[in-house]
mmCIF file of C-alpha atoms in Angstrom:
data_model
loop_
_atom_site.group_PDB
_atom_site.id
_atom_site.type_symbol
_atom_site.label_atom_id
_atom_site.label_comp_id
_atom_site.label_asym_id
_atom_site.label_seq_id
_atom_site.Cartn_x
_atom_site.Cartn_y
_atom_site.Cartn_z
ATOM 1 C CA GLU A 803 -99.475 -94.371 25.827
ATOM 2 C CA ALA A 804 -100.793 -96.587 23.286
ATOM 3 C CA GLN A 805 -104.698 -96.481 23.012
ATOM 4 C CA VAL A 806 -107.812 -96.156 21.316
ATOM 5 C CA THR A 807 -109.776 -93.051 22.488
ATOM 6 C CA GLN A 808 -113.406 -92.332 21.956
ATOM 7 C CA ASN A 809 -115.638 -88.934 22.278
ATOM 8 C CA PRO A 810 -117.899 -88.425 23.932
ATOM 9 C CA ARG A 811 -118.098 -91.082 26.521
ATOM 10 C CA TYR A 812 -121.599 -90.434 27.462
ATOM 11 C CA LEU A 813 -124.409 -88.855 25.009
ATOM 12 C CA ILE A 814 -127.852 -88.158 25.248
ATOM 13 C CA THR A 815 -129.767 -86.828 22.119
ATOM 14 C CA VAL A 816 -133.158 -86.762 20.502
ATOM 15 C CA THR A 817 -134.454 -88.648 17.585
ATOM 16 C CA GLY A 818 -133.460 -87.277 14.117
ATOM 17 C CA LYS A 819 -130.688 -85.058 15.377
ATOM 18 C CA LYS A 820 -127.480 -85.786 13.887
ATOM 19 C CA LEU A 821 -124.589 -86.946 15.832
ATOM 20 C CA THR A 822 -120.913 -87.918 15.428
ATOM 21 C CA VAL A 823 -119.045 -90.315 17.983
ATOM 22 C CA THR A 824 -115.293 -89.939 17.278
ATOM 23 C CA CYS A 825 -112.753 -92.511 17.367
ATOM 24 C CA SER A 826 -108.800 -92.194 17.352
ATOM 25 C CA GLN A 827 -105.932 -94.331 17.816
ATOM 26 C CA ASN A 828 -102.032 -93.718 18.404
ATOM 27 C CA MET A 829 -100.662 -96.815 17.302
ATOM 28 C CA ASN A 830 -100.644 -96.472 13.520
ATOM 29 C CA HIS A 831 -103.022 -99.205 13.193
ATOM 30 C CA GLU A 832 -104.222 -100.509 9.924
ATOM 31 C CA TYR A 833 -107.412 -101.993 10.707
ATOM 32 C CA MET A 834 -110.449 -100.156 12.688
ATOM 33 C CA SER A 835 -113.837 -101.270 13.428
ATOM 34 C CA TRP A 836 -117.056 -99.919 15.283
ATOM 35 C CA TYR A 837 -119.229 -102.319 17.248
ATOM 36 C CA ARG A 838 -122.389 -101.942 19.277
ATOM 37 C CA GLN A 839 -122.891 -103.706 22.401
ATOM 38 C CA ASP A 840 -126.625 -104.653 23.678
ATOM 39 C CA PRO A 841 -127.827 -106.860 26.586
ATOM 40 C CA GLY A 842 -128.403 -110.425 25.504
ATOM 41 C CA LEU A 843 -127.008 -109.587 21.955
ATOM 42 C CA GLY A 844 -123.307 -109.293 22.729
ATOM 43 C CA LEU A 845 -121.197 -107.215 20.512
ATOM 44 C CA ARG A 846 -122.203 -106.653 16.794
ATOM 45 C CA GLN A 847 -119.943 -105.213 14.158
ATOM 46 C CA ILE A 848 -121.196 -102.110 12.580
ATOM 47 C CA TYR A 849 -118.517 -100.962 10.013
ATOM 48 C CA TYR A 850 -114.877 -101.679 9.632
ATOM 49 C CA SER A 851 -111.988 -100.114 7.727
ATOM 50 C CA MET A 852 -108.977 -101.879 6.319
ATOM 51 C CA ASN A 853 -107.013 -98.727 5.291
ATOM 52 C CA VAL A 854 -107.748 -95.028 4.396
ATOM 53 C CA GLU A 855 -110.566 -94.520 2.238
ATOM 54 C CA VAL A 856 -111.705 -98.301 2.534
ATOM 55 C CA THR A 857 -114.547 -99.136 4.597
ATOM 56 C CA ASP A 858 -116.899 -102.203 4.739
ATOM 57 C CA LYS A 859 -120.351 -103.055 6.161
ATOM 58 C CA GLY A 860 -120.356 -105.353 9.339
ATOM 59 C CA ASP A 861 -123.217 -107.252 10.677
ATOM 60 C CA VAL A 862 -125.647 -104.209 11.526
ATOM 61 C CA PRO A 863 -124.747 -101.086 9.231
ATOM 62 C CA GLU A 864 -128.261 -99.870 8.872
ATOM 63 C CA GLY A 865 -128.580 -96.317 10.184
ATOM 64 C CA TYR A 866 -124.853 -95.737 10.394
ATOM 65 C CA LYS A 867 -122.136 -93.973 8.309
ATOM 66 C CA VAL A 868 -118.325 -93.877 8.926
ATOM 67 C CA SER A 869 -115.386 -92.428 7.134
ATOM 68 C CA ARG A 870 -111.564 -93.026 7.284
ATOM 69 C CA LYS A 871 -110.020 -90.024 5.659
ATOM 70 C CA GLU A 872 -106.921 -90.189 8.093
ATOM 71 C CA LYS A 873 -105.330 -93.489 9.292
ATOM 72 C CA ARG A 874 -105.719 -92.453 13.041
ATOM 73 C CA ASN A 875 -109.319 -91.449 12.735
ATOM 74 C CA PHE A 876 -112.547 -93.516 12.180
ATOM 75 C CA PRO A 877 -115.717 -91.493 13.201
ATOM 76 C CA LEU A 878 -119.162 -93.233 13.451
ATOM 77 C CA ILE A 879 -121.979 -91.001 12.324
ATOM 78 C CA LEU A 880 -125.585 -91.336 12.971
ATOM 79 C CA GLU A 881 -127.476 -89.273 10.451
ATOM 80 C CA SER A 882 -130.941 -89.500 12.054
ATOM 81 C CA PRO A 883 -130.712 -91.231 15.227
ATOM 82 C CA SER A 884 -133.507 -93.317 16.432
ATOM 83 C CA PRO A 885 -134.387 -95.085 19.817
ATOM 84 C CA ASN A 886 -133.278 -98.373 18.598
ATOM 85 C CA GLN A 887 -129.667 -97.002 18.197
ATOM 86 C CA THR A 888 -129.533 -96.484 22.098
ATOM 87 C CA SER A 889 -126.658 -98.815 22.718
ATOM 88 C CA LEU A 890 -123.084 -98.909 24.131
ATOM 89 C CA TYR A 891 -120.637 -98.349 21.229
ATOM 90 C CA PHE A 892 -116.788 -99.336 20.916
ATOM 91 C CA CYS A 893 -114.461 -98.656 18.660
ATOM 92 C CA ALA A 894 -111.547 -100.916 17.880
ATOM 93 C CA SER A 895 -108.141 -101.126 16.090
ATOM 94 C CA SER A 896 -105.508 -103.584 15.179
ATOM 95 C CA LEU A 897 -102.163 -103.376 13.680
ATOM 96 C CA SER A 898 -102.728 -104.967 10.295
ATOM 97 C CA ASN A 899 -105.742 -106.282 8.204
ATOM 98 C CA TYR A 900 -104.659 -109.587 9.109
ATOM 99 C CA HIS A 901 -107.869 -111.030 10.797
ATOM 100 C CA GLN A 902 -106.100 -112.838 13.593
ATOM 101 C CA GLU A 903 -104.311 -109.588 14.665
ATOM 102 C CA THR A 904 -105.262 -108.561 18.113
ATOM 103 C CA GLN A 905 -107.872 -105.933 18.348
ATOM 104 C CA TYR A 906 -107.782 -103.118 20.998
ATOM 105 C CA PHE A 907 -110.806 -101.565 22.120
ATOM 106 C CA GLY A 908 -111.592 -98.024 23.263
ATOM 107 C CA PRO A 909 -113.611 -97.445 26.504
ATOM 108 C CA GLY A 910 -116.905 -96.888 24.991
ATOM 109 C CA THR A 911 -119.466 -94.434 24.266
ATOM 110 C CA ARG A 912 -123.027 -94.837 25.824
ATOM 111 C CA LEU A 913 -125.343 -93.299 23.703
ATOM 112 C CA LEU A 914 -129.327 -92.762 24.657
ATOM 113 C CA VAL A 915 -131.502 -91.666 21.982
ATOM 114 C CA LEU A 916 -135.028 -90.097 23.331
ATOM 115 C CA GLN B 581 -129.288 -114.761 13.121
ATOM 116 C CA GLN B 582 -126.470 -115.494 15.770
ATOM 117 C CA GLN B 583 -123.409 -116.648 14.122
ATOM 118 C CA VAL B 584 -121.493 -117.676 17.466
ATOM 119 C CA LYS B 585 -124.030 -119.282 20.228
ATOM 120 C CA GLN B 586 -122.585 -118.819 23.881
ATOM 121 C CA SER B 587 -123.637 -120.315 27.095
ATOM 122 C CA PRO B 588 -124.295 -119.976 29.977
ATOM 123 C CA GLN B 589 -125.523 -116.467 30.148
ATOM 124 C CA SER B 590 -124.188 -116.168 33.803
ATOM 125 C CA LEU B 591 -122.087 -118.224 36.078
ATOM 126 C CA ILE B 592 -121.214 -118.351 39.557
ATOM 127 C CA VAL B 593 -118.329 -120.090 40.828
ATOM 128 C CA GLN B 594 -116.527 -120.567 44.173
ATOM 129 C CA LYS B 595 -112.974 -119.280 44.485
ATOM 130 C CA GLY B 596 -110.623 -122.071 43.748
ATOM 131 C CA GLY B 597 -113.227 -123.689 41.264
ATOM 132 C CA ILE B 598 -113.161 -124.242 37.538
ATOM 133 C CA SER B 599 -115.437 -121.865 35.319
ATOM 134 C CA ILE B 600 -116.320 -123.344 32.052
ATOM 135 C CA ILE B 601 -117.999 -121.232 28.938
ATOM 136 C CA ASN B 602 -119.063 -122.810 25.878
ATOM 137 C CA CYS B 603 -119.666 -121.642 22.458
ATOM 138 C CA ALA B 604 -120.651 -123.226 19.110
ATOM 139 C CA TYR B 605 -120.479 -121.787 15.563
ATOM 140 C CA GLU B 606 -121.771 -122.938 12.332
ATOM 141 C CA ASN B 607 -119.847 -121.143 9.482
ATOM 142 C CA THR B 608 -116.624 -123.416 8.588
ATOM 143 C CA ALA B 609 -115.218 -120.346 7.007
ATOM 144 C CA PHE B 610 -114.161 -119.227 10.606
ATOM 145 C CA ASP B 611 -110.594 -119.885 11.242
ATOM 146 C CA TYR B 612 -109.690 -117.799 14.450
ATOM 147 C CA PHE B 613 -111.497 -118.019 17.772
ATOM 148 C CA PRO B 614 -110.431 -115.435 20.422
ATOM 149 C CA TRP B 615 -111.962 -114.890 23.762
ATOM 150 C CA TYR B 616 -112.315 -111.563 25.223
ATOM 151 C CA GLN B 617 -112.582 -110.357 28.879
ATOM 152 C CA GLN B 618 -114.518 -107.202 29.756
ATOM 153 C CA PHE B 619 -114.708 -105.518 33.199
ATOM 154 C CA PRO B 620 -117.422 -102.968 34.120
ATOM 155 C CA GLY B 621 -116.870 -99.760 32.230
ATOM 156 C CA LYS B 622 -114.288 -100.943 30.371
ATOM 157 C CA GLY B 623 -113.869 -102.026 26.570
ATOM 158 C CA PRO B 624 -113.414 -105.964 25.882
ATOM 159 C CA ALA B 625 -109.674 -107.075 26.091
ATOM 160 C CA LEU B 626 -108.148 -110.168 24.244
ATOM 161 C CA LEU B 627 -107.724 -112.986 26.924
ATOM 162 C CA ILE B 628 -106.722 -115.960 24.564
ATOM 163 C CA ALA B 629 -107.216 -117.371 21.175
ATOM 164 C CA ILE B 630 -107.057 -120.536 19.120
ATOM 165 C CA ARG B 631 -106.717 -121.646 15.629
ATOM 166 C CA PRO B 632 -108.825 -124.527 14.482
ATOM 167 C CA ASP B 633 -105.677 -126.806 13.757
ATOM 168 C CA VAL B 634 -105.024 -126.993 17.490
ATOM 169 C CA SER B 635 -107.288 -128.690 19.971
ATOM 170 C CA GLU B 636 -106.098 -127.028 23.158
ATOM 171 C CA LYS B 637 -104.165 -123.931 24.166
ATOM 172 C CA LYS B 638 -103.109 -123.048 27.525
ATOM 173 C CA GLU B 639 -102.104 -119.554 28.904
ATOM 174 C CA GLY B 640 -101.781 -119.770 32.705
ATOM 175 C CA ARG B 641 -105.056 -120.476 34.284
ATOM 176 C CA PHE B 642 -106.852 -119.946 31.146
ATOM 177 C CA THR B 643 -107.326 -123.105 28.494
ATOM 178 C CA ILE B 644 -109.312 -122.919 25.305
ATOM 179 C CA SER B 645 -110.526 -126.607 24.212
ATOM 180 C CA PHE B 646 -111.500 -126.709 20.624
ATOM 181 C CA ASN B 647 -113.554 -129.349 18.887
ATOM 182 C CA LYS B 648 -113.541 -128.851 15.029
ATOM 183 C CA SER B 649 -115.925 -131.676 13.979
ATOM 184 C CA ALA B 650 -118.509 -130.643 16.590
ATOM 185 C CA LYS B 651 -117.901 -126.961 15.705
ATOM 186 C CA GLN B 652 -117.581 -126.085 19.448
ATOM 187 C CA PHE B 653 -115.027 -124.354 21.589
ATOM 188 C CA SER B 654 -114.934 -123.368 25.378
ATOM 189 C CA LEU B 655 -112.949 -121.635 27.860
ATOM 190 C CA HIS B 656 -111.887 -123.033 31.128
ATOM 191 C CA ILE B 657 -110.691 -120.842 34.044
ATOM 192 C CA MET B 658 -108.779 -122.923 36.493
ATOM 193 C CA ASP B 659 -108.573 -121.976 40.097
ATOM 194 C CA SER B 660 -110.835 -119.277 39.479
ATOM 195 C CA GLN B 661 -110.251 -115.895 41.517
ATOM 196 C CA PRO B 662 -112.613 -112.946 42.566
ATOM 197 C CA GLY B 663 -110.601 -110.968 40.279
ATOM 198 C CA ASP B 664 -111.796 -112.882 37.334
ATOM 199 C CA SER B 665 -115.328 -111.790 37.884
ATOM 200 C CA ALA B 666 -115.976 -110.147 34.401
ATOM 201 C CA THR B 667 -118.126 -110.740 31.311
ATOM 202 C CA TYR B 668 -116.497 -113.149 28.907
ATOM 203 C CA PHE B 669 -117.151 -113.117 25.125
ATOM 204 C CA CYS B 670 -116.228 -115.739 22.478
ATOM 205 C CA ALA B 671 -115.734 -114.657 19.137
ATOM 206 C CA ALA B 672 -115.213 -116.212 15.640
ATOM 207 C CA ILE B 673 -113.624 -114.493 12.668
ATOM 208 C CA GLY B 674 -112.903 -115.677 9.009
ATOM 209 C CA ALA B 675 -110.606 -114.227 6.279
ATOM 210 C CA GLY B 676 -113.080 -111.476 5.490
ATOM 211 C CA ASN B 677 -112.337 -109.645 8.486
ATOM 212 C CA GLN B 678 -115.934 -109.529 9.854
ATOM 213 C CA PHE B 679 -115.995 -110.235 13.493
ATOM 214 C CA TYR B 680 -118.740 -112.318 15.166
ATOM 215 C CA PHE B 681 -119.112 -112.407 18.876
ATOM 216 C CA GLY B 682 -121.273 -114.605 21.331
ATOM 217 C CA THR B 683 -123.751 -112.926 23.574
ATOM 218 C CA GLY B 684 -121.431 -112.785 26.681
ATOM 219 C CA THR B 685 -121.274 -114.737 30.045
ATOM 220 C CA SER B 686 -121.116 -113.042 33.191
ATOM 221 C CA LEU B 687 -118.758 -114.678 35.678
ATOM 222 C CA THR B 688 -118.834 -114.164 39.385
ATOM 223 C CA VAL B 689 -116.574 -115.764 41.586
ATOM 224 C CA ILE B 690 -117.464 -115.854 45.228
ATOM 225 C CA PRO B 691 -114.703 -115.596 47.656
#
């Protein structure tokens, strides 16, 4: 089944403890992206990647890192999480870098930072 | 600074009625305007999208109306059904591949 998977789905952590949220797609998609969703703010783009080893900042990149060492994986790294990073995170991918290509979203990761 | 402004925040419609959600943008570099539908516990899924050279696009009961001069676009859901109850997001994208989403509209269709 073609899909975007994220792990873990739920995570509770403490301030300052490094964590990684994994994202993987099995559709051979070029473009991958991370978003956070917060009440009243909608979805905001954190980082995106147009190809292996190519990443760019989105609207709210502060406090996050990403890497794209393989085409299928695009992990989101929080080196020193803070409570304001408590949010619902979505990974998405699309077939090509053409910006009008359909994006497919993962199921989400709900993160609570205490 | 919200690049895409969406209203209303929530909407309650009777079954069979028309649901209308509005969005506005400022950046004329945007050239693709999708709408996403999100059910509780799920990721957003593309519903319908429009390019600014078209004033209207219809897919089944869903229609996007686009007003380029006013920099506004809207989603109309005809014959709204309880199964349409979800959160809807508009979005705007330019060639730079940065996506900007609206703040979302929670739609409830009452049987």
